[in-house]
Every structure is written in C-alpha cells, then in structure tokens.
Short mmCIF file of N, CA and C in Angstrom, two decimals:
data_model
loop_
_atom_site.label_atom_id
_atom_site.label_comp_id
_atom_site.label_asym_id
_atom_site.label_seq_id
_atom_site.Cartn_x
_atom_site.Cartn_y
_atom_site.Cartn_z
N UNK A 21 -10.81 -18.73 -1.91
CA UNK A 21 -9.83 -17.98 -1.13
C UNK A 21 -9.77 -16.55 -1.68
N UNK A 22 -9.94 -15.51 -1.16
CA UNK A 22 -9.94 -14.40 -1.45
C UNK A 22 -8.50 -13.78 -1.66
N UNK A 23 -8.92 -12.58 -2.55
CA UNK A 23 -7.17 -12.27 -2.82
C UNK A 23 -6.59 -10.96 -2.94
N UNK A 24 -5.44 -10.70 -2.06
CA UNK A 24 -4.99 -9.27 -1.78
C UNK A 24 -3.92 -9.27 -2.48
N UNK A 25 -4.15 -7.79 -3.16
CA UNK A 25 -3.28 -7.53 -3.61
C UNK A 25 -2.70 -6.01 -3.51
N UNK A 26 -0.96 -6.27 -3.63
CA UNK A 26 -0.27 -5.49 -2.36
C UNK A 26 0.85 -4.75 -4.05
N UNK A 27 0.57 -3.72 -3.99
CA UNK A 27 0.73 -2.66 -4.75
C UNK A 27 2.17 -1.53 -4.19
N UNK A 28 2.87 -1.96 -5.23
CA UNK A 28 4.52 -1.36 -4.83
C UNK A 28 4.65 0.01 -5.70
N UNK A 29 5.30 1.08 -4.61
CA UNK A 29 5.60 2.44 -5.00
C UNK A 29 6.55 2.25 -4.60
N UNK A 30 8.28 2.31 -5.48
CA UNK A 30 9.53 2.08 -4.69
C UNK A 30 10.55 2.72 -5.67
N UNK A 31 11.45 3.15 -5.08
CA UNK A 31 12.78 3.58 -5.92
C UNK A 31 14.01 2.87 -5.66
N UNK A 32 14.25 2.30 -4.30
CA UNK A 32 15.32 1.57 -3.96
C UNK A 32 15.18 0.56 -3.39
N UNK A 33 13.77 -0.22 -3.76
CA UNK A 33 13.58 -1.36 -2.94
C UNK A 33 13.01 -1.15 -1.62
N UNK A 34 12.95 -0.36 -0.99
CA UNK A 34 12.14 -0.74 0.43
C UNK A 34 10.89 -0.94 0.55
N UNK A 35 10.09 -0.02 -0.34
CA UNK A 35 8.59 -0.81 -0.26
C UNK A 35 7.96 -2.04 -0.59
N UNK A 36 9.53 -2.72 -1.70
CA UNK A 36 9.32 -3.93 -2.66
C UNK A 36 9.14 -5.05 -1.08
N UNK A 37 10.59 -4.53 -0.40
CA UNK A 37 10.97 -5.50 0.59
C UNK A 37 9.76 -5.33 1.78
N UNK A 38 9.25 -4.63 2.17
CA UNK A 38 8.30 -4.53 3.10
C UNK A 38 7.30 -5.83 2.06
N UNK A 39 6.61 -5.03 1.14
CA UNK A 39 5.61 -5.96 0.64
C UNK A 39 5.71 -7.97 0.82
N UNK A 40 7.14 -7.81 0.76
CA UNK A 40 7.40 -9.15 0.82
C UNK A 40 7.68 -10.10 1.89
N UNK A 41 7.81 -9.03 3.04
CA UNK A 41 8.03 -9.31 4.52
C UNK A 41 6.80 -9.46 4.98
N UNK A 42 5.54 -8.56 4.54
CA UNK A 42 4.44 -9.10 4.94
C UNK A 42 3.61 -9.76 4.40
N UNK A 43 3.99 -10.27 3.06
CA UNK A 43 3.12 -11.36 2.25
C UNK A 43 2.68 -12.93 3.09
N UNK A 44 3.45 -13.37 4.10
CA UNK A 44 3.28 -14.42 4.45
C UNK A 44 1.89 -14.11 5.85
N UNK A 45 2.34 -13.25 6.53
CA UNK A 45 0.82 -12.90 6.72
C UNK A 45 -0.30 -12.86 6.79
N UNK A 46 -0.46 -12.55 5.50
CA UNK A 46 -1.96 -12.55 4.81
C UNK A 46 -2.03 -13.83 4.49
N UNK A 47 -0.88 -14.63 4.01
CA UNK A 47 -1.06 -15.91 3.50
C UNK A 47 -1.90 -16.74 4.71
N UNK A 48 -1.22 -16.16 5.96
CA UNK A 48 -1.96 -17.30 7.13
C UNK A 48 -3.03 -16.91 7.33
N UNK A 49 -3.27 -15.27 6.81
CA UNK A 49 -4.87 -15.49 7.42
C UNK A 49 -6.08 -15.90 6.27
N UNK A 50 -5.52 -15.86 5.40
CA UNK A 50 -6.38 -17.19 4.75
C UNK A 50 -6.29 -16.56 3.11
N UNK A 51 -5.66 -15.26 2.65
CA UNK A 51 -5.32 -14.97 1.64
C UNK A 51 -4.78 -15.34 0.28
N UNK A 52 -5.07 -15.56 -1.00
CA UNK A 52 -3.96 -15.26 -2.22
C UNK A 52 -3.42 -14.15 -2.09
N UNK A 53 -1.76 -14.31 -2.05
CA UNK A 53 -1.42 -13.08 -2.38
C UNK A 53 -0.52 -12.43 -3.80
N UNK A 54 -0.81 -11.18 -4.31
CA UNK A 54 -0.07 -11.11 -5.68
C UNK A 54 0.75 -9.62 -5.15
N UNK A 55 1.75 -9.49 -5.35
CA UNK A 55 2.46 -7.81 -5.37
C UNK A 55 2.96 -8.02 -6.58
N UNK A 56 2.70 -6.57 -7.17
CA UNK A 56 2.44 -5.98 -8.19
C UNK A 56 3.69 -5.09 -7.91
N UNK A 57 5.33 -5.34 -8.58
CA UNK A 57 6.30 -4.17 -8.60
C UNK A 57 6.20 -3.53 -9.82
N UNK A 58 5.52 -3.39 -10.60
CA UNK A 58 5.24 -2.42 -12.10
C UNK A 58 3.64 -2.03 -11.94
N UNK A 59 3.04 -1.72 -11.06
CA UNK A 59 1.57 -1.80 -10.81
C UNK A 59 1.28 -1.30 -12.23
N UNK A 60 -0.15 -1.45 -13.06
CA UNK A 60 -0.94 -1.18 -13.89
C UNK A 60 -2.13 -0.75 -13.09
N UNK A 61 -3.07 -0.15 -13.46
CA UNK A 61 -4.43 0.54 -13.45
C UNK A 61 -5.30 -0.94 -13.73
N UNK A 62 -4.87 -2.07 -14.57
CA UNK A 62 -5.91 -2.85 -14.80
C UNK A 62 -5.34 -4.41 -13.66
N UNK A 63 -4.24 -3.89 -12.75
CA UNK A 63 -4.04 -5.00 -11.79
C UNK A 63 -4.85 -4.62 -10.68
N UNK A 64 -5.45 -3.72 -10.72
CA UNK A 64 -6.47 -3.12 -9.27
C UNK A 64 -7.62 -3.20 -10.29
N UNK A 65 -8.21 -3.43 -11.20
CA UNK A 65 -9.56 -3.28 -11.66
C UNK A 65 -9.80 -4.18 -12.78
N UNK A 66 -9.01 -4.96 -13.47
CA UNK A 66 -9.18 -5.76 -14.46
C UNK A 66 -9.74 -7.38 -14.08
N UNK A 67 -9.14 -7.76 -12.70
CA UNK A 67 -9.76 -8.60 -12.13
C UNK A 67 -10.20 -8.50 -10.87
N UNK A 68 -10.90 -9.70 -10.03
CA UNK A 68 -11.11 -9.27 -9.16
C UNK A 68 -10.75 -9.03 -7.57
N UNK A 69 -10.76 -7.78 -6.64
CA UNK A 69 -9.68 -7.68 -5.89
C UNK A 69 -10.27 -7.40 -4.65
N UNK A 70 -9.95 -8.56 -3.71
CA UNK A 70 -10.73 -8.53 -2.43
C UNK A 70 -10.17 -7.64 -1.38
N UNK A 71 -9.25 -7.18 -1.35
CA UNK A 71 -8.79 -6.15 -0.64
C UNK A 71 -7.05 -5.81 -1.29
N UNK A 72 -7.47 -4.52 -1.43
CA UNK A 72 -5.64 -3.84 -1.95
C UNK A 72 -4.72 -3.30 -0.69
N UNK A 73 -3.63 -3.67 -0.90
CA UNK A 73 -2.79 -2.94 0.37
C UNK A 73 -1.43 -2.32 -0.90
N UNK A 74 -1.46 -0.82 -0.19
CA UNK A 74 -0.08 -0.22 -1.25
C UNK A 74 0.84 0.14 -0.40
N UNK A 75 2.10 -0.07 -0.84
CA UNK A 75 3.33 0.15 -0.16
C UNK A 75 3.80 0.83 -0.82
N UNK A 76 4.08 2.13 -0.39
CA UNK A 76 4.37 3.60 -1.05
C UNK A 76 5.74 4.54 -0.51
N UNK A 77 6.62 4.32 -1.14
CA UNK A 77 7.55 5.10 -0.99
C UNK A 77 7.71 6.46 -1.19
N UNK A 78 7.85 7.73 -0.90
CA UNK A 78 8.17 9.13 -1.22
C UNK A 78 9.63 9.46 -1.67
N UNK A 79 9.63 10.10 -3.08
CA UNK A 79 11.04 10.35 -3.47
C UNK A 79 10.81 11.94 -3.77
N UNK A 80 12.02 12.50 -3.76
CA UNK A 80 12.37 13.80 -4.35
C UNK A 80 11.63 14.51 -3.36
N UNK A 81 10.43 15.49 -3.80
CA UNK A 81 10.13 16.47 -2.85
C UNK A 81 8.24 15.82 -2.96
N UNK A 82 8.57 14.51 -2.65
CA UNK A 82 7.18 14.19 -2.13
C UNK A 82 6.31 13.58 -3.57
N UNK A 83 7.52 13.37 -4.34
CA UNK A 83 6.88 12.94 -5.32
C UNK A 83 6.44 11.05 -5.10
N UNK A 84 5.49 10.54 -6.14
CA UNK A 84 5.07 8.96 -6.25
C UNK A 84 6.38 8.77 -7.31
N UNK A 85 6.99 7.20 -6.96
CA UNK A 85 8.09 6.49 -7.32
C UNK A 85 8.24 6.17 -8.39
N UNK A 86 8.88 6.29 -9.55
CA UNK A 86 8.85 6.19 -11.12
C UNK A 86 7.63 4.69 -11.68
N UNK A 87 8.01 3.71 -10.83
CA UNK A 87 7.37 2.53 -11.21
C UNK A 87 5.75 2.84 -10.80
N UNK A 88 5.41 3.52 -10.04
CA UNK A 88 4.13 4.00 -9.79
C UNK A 88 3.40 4.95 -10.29
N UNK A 89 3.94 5.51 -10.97
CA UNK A 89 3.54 6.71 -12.24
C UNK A 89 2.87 5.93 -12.99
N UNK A 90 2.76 5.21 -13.77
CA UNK A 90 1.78 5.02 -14.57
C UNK A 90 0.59 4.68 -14.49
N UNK A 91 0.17 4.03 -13.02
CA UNK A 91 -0.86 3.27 -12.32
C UNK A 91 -1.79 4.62 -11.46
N UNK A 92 -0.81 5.75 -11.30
CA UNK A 92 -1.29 6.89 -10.67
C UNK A 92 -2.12 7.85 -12.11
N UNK A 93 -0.99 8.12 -13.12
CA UNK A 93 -1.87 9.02 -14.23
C UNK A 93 -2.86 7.99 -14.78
N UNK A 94 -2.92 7.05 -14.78
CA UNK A 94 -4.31 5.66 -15.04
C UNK A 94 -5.82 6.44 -14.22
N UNK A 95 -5.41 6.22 -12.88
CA UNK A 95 -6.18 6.28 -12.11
C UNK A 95 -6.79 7.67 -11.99
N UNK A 96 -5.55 8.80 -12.30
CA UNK A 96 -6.40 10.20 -12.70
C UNK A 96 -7.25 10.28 -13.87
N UNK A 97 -6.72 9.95 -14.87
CA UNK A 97 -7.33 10.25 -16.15
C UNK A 97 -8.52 9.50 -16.44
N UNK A 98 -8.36 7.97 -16.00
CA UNK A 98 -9.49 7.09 -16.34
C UNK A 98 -10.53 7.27 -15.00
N UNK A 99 -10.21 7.49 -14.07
CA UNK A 99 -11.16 8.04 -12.94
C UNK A 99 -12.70 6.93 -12.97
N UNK A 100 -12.26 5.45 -13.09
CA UNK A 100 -12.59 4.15 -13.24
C UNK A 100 -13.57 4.24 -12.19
N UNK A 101 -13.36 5.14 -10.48
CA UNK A 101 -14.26 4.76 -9.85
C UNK A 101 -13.96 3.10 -8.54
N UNK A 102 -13.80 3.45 -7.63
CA UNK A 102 -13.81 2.11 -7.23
C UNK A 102 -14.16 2.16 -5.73
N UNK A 103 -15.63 2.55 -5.92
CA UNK A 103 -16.43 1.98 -4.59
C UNK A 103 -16.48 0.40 -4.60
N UNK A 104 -16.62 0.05 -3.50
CA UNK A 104 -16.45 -1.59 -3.10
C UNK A 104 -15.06 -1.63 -2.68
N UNK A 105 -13.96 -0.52 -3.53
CA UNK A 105 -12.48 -1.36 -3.14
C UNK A 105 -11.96 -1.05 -1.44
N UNK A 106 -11.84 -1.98 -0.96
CA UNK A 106 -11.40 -1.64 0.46
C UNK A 106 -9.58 -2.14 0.39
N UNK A 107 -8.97 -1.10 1.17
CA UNK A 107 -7.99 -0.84 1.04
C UNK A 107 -7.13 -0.24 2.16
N UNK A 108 -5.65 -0.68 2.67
CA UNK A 108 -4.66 -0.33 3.37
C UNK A 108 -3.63 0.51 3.30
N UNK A 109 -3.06 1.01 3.59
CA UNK A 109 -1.47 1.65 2.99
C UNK A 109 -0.69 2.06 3.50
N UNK A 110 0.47 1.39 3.54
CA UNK A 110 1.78 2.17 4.29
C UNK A 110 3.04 2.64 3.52
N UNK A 111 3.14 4.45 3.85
CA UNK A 111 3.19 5.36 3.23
C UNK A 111 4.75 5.15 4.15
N UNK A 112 6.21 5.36 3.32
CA UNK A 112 7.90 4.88 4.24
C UNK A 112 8.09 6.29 3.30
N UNK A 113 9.11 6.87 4.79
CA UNK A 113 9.42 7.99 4.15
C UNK A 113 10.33 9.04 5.17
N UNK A 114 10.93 10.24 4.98
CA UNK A 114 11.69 10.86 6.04
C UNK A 114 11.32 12.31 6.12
N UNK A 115 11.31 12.03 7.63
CA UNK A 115 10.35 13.07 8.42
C UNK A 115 11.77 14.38 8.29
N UNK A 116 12.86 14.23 7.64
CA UNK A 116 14.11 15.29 7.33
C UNK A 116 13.52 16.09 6.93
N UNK A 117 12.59 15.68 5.55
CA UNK A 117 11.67 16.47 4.32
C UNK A 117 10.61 17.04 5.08
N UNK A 118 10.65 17.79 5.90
CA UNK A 118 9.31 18.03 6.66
C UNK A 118 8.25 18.10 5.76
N UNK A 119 8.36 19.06 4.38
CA UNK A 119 7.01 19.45 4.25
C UNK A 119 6.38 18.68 3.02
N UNK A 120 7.59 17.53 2.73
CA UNK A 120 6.98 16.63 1.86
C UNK A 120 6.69 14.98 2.71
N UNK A 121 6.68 14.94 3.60
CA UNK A 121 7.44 13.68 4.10
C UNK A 121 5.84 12.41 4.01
N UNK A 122 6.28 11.42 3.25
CA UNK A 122 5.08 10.56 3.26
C UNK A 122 4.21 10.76 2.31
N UNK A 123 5.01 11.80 1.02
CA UNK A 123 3.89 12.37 0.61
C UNK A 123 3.38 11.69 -0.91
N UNK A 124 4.12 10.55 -0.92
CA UNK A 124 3.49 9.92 -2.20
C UNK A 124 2.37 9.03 -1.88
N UNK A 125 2.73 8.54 -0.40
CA UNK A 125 1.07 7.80 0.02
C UNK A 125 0.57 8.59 0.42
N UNK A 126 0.54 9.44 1.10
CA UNK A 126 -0.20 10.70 1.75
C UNK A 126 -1.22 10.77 0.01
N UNK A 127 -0.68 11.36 -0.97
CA UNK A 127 -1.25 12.17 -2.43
C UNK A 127 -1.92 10.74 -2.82
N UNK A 128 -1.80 9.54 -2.61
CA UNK A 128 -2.21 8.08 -3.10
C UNK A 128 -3.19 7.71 -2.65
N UNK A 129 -3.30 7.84 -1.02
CA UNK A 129 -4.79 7.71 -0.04
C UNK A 129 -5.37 8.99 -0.42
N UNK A 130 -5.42 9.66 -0.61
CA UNK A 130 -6.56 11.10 -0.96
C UNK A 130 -6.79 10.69 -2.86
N UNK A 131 -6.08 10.17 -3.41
CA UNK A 131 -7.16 9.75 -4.76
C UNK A 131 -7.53 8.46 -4.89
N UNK A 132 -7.27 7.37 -4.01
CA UNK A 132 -7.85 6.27 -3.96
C UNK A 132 -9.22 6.52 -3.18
N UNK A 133 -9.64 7.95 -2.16
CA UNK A 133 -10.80 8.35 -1.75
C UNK A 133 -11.57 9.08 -2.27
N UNK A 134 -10.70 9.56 -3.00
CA UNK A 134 -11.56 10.66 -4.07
C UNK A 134 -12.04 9.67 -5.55
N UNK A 135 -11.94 8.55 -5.45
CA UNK A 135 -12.39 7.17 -5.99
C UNK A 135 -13.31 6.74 -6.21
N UNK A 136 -13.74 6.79 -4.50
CA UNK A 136 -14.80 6.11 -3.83
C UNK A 136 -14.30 4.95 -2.73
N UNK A 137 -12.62 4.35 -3.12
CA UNK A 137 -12.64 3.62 -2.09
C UNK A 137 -12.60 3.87 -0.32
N UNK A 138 -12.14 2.55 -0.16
CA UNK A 138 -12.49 2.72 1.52
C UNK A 138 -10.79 2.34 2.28
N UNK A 139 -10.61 3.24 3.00
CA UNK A 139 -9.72 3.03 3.57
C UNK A 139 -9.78 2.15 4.84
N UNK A 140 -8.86 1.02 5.45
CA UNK A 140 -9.75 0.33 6.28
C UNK A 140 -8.57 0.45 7.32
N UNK A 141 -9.08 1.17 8.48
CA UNK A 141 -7.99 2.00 9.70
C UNK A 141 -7.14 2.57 9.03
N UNK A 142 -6.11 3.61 10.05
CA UNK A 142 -5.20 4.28 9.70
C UNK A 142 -4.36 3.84 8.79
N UNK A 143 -3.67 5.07 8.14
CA UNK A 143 -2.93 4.92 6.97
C UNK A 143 -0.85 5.02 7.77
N UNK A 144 -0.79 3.45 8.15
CA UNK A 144 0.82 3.52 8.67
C UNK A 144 1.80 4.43 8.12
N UNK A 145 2.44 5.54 8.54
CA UNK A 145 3.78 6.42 7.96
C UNK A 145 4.98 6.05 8.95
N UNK A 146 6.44 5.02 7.85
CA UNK A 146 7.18 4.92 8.73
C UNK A 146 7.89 5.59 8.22
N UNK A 147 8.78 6.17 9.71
CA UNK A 147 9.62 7.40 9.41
C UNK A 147 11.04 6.59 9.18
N UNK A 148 11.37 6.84 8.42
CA UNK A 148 13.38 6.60 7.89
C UNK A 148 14.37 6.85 9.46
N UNK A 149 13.93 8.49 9.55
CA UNK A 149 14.63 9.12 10.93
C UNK A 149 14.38 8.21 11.79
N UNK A 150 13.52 6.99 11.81
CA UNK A 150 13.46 6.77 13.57
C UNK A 150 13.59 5.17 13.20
N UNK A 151 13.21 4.42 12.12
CA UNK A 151 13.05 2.99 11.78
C UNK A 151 13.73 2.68 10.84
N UNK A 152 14.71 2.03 11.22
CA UNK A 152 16.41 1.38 9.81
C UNK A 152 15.45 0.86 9.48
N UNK A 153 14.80 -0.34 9.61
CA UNK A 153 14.27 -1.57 8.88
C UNK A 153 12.54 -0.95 9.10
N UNK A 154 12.27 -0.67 7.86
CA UNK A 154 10.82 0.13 7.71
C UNK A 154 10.25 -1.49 7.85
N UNK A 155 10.26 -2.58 7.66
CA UNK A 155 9.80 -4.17 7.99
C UNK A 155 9.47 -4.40 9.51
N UNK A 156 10.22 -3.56 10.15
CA UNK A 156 9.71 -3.41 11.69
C UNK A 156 8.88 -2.43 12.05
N UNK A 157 8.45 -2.18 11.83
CA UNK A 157 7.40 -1.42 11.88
C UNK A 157 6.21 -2.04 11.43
N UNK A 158 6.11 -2.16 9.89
CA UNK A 158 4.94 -2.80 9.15
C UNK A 158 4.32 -4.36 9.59
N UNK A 159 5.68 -5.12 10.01
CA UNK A 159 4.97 -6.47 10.55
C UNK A 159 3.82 -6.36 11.45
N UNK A 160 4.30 -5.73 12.70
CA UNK A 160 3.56 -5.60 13.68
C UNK A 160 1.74 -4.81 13.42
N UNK A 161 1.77 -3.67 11.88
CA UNK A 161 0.76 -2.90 12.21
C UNK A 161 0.12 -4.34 11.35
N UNK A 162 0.57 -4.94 10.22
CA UNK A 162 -0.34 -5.34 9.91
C UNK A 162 -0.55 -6.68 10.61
N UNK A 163 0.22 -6.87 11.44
CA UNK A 163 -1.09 -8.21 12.17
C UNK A 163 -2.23 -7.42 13.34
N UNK A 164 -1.69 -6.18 13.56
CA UNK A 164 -2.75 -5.69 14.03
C UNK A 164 -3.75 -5.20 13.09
N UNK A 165 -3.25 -4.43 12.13
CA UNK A 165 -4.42 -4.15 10.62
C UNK A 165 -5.51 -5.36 11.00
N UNK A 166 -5.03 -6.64 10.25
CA UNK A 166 -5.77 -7.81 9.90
C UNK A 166 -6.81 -8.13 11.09
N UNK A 167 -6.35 -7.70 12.55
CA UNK A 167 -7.00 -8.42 13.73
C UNK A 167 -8.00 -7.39 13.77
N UNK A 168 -7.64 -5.75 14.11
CA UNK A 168 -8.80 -5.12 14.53
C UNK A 168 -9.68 -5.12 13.11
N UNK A 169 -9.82 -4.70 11.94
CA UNK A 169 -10.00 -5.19 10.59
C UNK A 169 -11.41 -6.53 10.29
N UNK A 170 -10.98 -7.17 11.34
CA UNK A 170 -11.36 -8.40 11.26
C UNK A 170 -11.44 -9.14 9.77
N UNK A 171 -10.19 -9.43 8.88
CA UNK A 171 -9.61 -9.40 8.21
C UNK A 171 -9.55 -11.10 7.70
N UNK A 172 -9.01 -11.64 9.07
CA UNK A 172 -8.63 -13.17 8.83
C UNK A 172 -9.69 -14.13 8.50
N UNK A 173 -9.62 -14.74 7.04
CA UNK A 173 -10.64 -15.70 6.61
C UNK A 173 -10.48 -17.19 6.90
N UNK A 174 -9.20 -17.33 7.09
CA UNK A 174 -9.09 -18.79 7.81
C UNK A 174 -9.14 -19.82 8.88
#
C-alpha cells in the first residue's frame, strides 16, 4: 500500500483540520496515511514517500507558520534534492493581505520546484474572504486531485 504523506503549515489549526478532513480520502483510494503537525526535513526524505500533499497556512505578512520553519530552513540549507517526489498543496489564506495572500504555500511550491519535485495539477488557494470552512473547499478539489491525477490505487 503506498503512502501519503500530508505535511501541516498551521498557526491556529486550520491546515491541521483540513489535513484531517481529507485523510479518509486517500484512505479509500487505497493509501497509508501519516500527517506530520511538527513536519521534519527527514519525514519527507528519511523514509519512503509515495506522494506528499502540504497544507499550508499564511501568517503575518506572508510568512510560513512557526511549526513549519524548521522543515523549510532544512530544506534550504540541506538542498537534499527531491526529484521523484510528486506532490500537492493547498495554500488557506486571506485575499484582505493582497500582496501577501497564500504566500507561505505560494514561497513552499516554488522551493519544493526549485528541488526538483513535481507538482501534480494546480496548487488549491482557499481564500478566508470567501470560504468559513477552508474543509469545503479542499474536500471537493481533492477527490478531484486524486481522479484527474489518476491517483486511486485501490
């Protein structure tokens, strides 16, 4: 059984809670699943990871979420490299901040490419301004993710 693992950027819980709204999901389409709320640099590369999905919150002026700082200066400094990794991400955030808005997954998908990995379809941005429950939103992309994707192993 192959195994995704779903990578939390959060300050108040919403990306935790998305991750967990769509864990069952993946479970049906034929997945292990692990989310990672303290991500490390060696939970994306220490073992092995059949597809990553990150749930990325934006705080302050577009900054990545305290618990995601360490997995981010990892990934700059050790610059590990990770062609093969194929990968998702939905970037929750408010379009108020115009000129930061989204911008910790926005800055997260541009060094997970500057990597080598692969992004697999669009990168979901739900806006705060328009979606109370950022979980409505994400259900729906990722059973579409998984379908066009062709994703489902079971």
């Amino acid at each position: 059984m192959p195994m995704l693992k779903i990578f939390v950027g959060t300050m108040y819980g919403g990306a935790l809670d998305v991750a967990e709204q769509i864990q069952p999901l993946f479970e049906e389409a034929g997945y292990r699943v692990e989310i990672f709320d303290q991500p490390t640099l060696d939970d994306l590369v220490g073992s092995p990871t059949d597809l990553a999905l990150f749930c990325v919150s934006t705080t302050g002026s577009g900054d990545i979420p305290g618990n995601l700082l360490p997995f981010v200066r990892d990934l700059e400094a050790k610059s590990p490299g990770l062609v093969g990794l194929r990968y998702g991400l939905i970037a929750l955030g408010d379009s108020s901040y115009v000129d930061s808005y989204c911008g910790a997954g926005r800055a997260l998908d541009e060094l997970l490419q500057g990597q080598g990995a692969t992004r697999l379809g669009e990168r979901l941005e739900i806006d705060a301004m328009e979606t109370f429950m950022a979980d409505d939103a994400a259900l729906p992309w990722v059973a579409e993710w998984i379908e066009t994707q062709r994703l489902k192993v079971a």
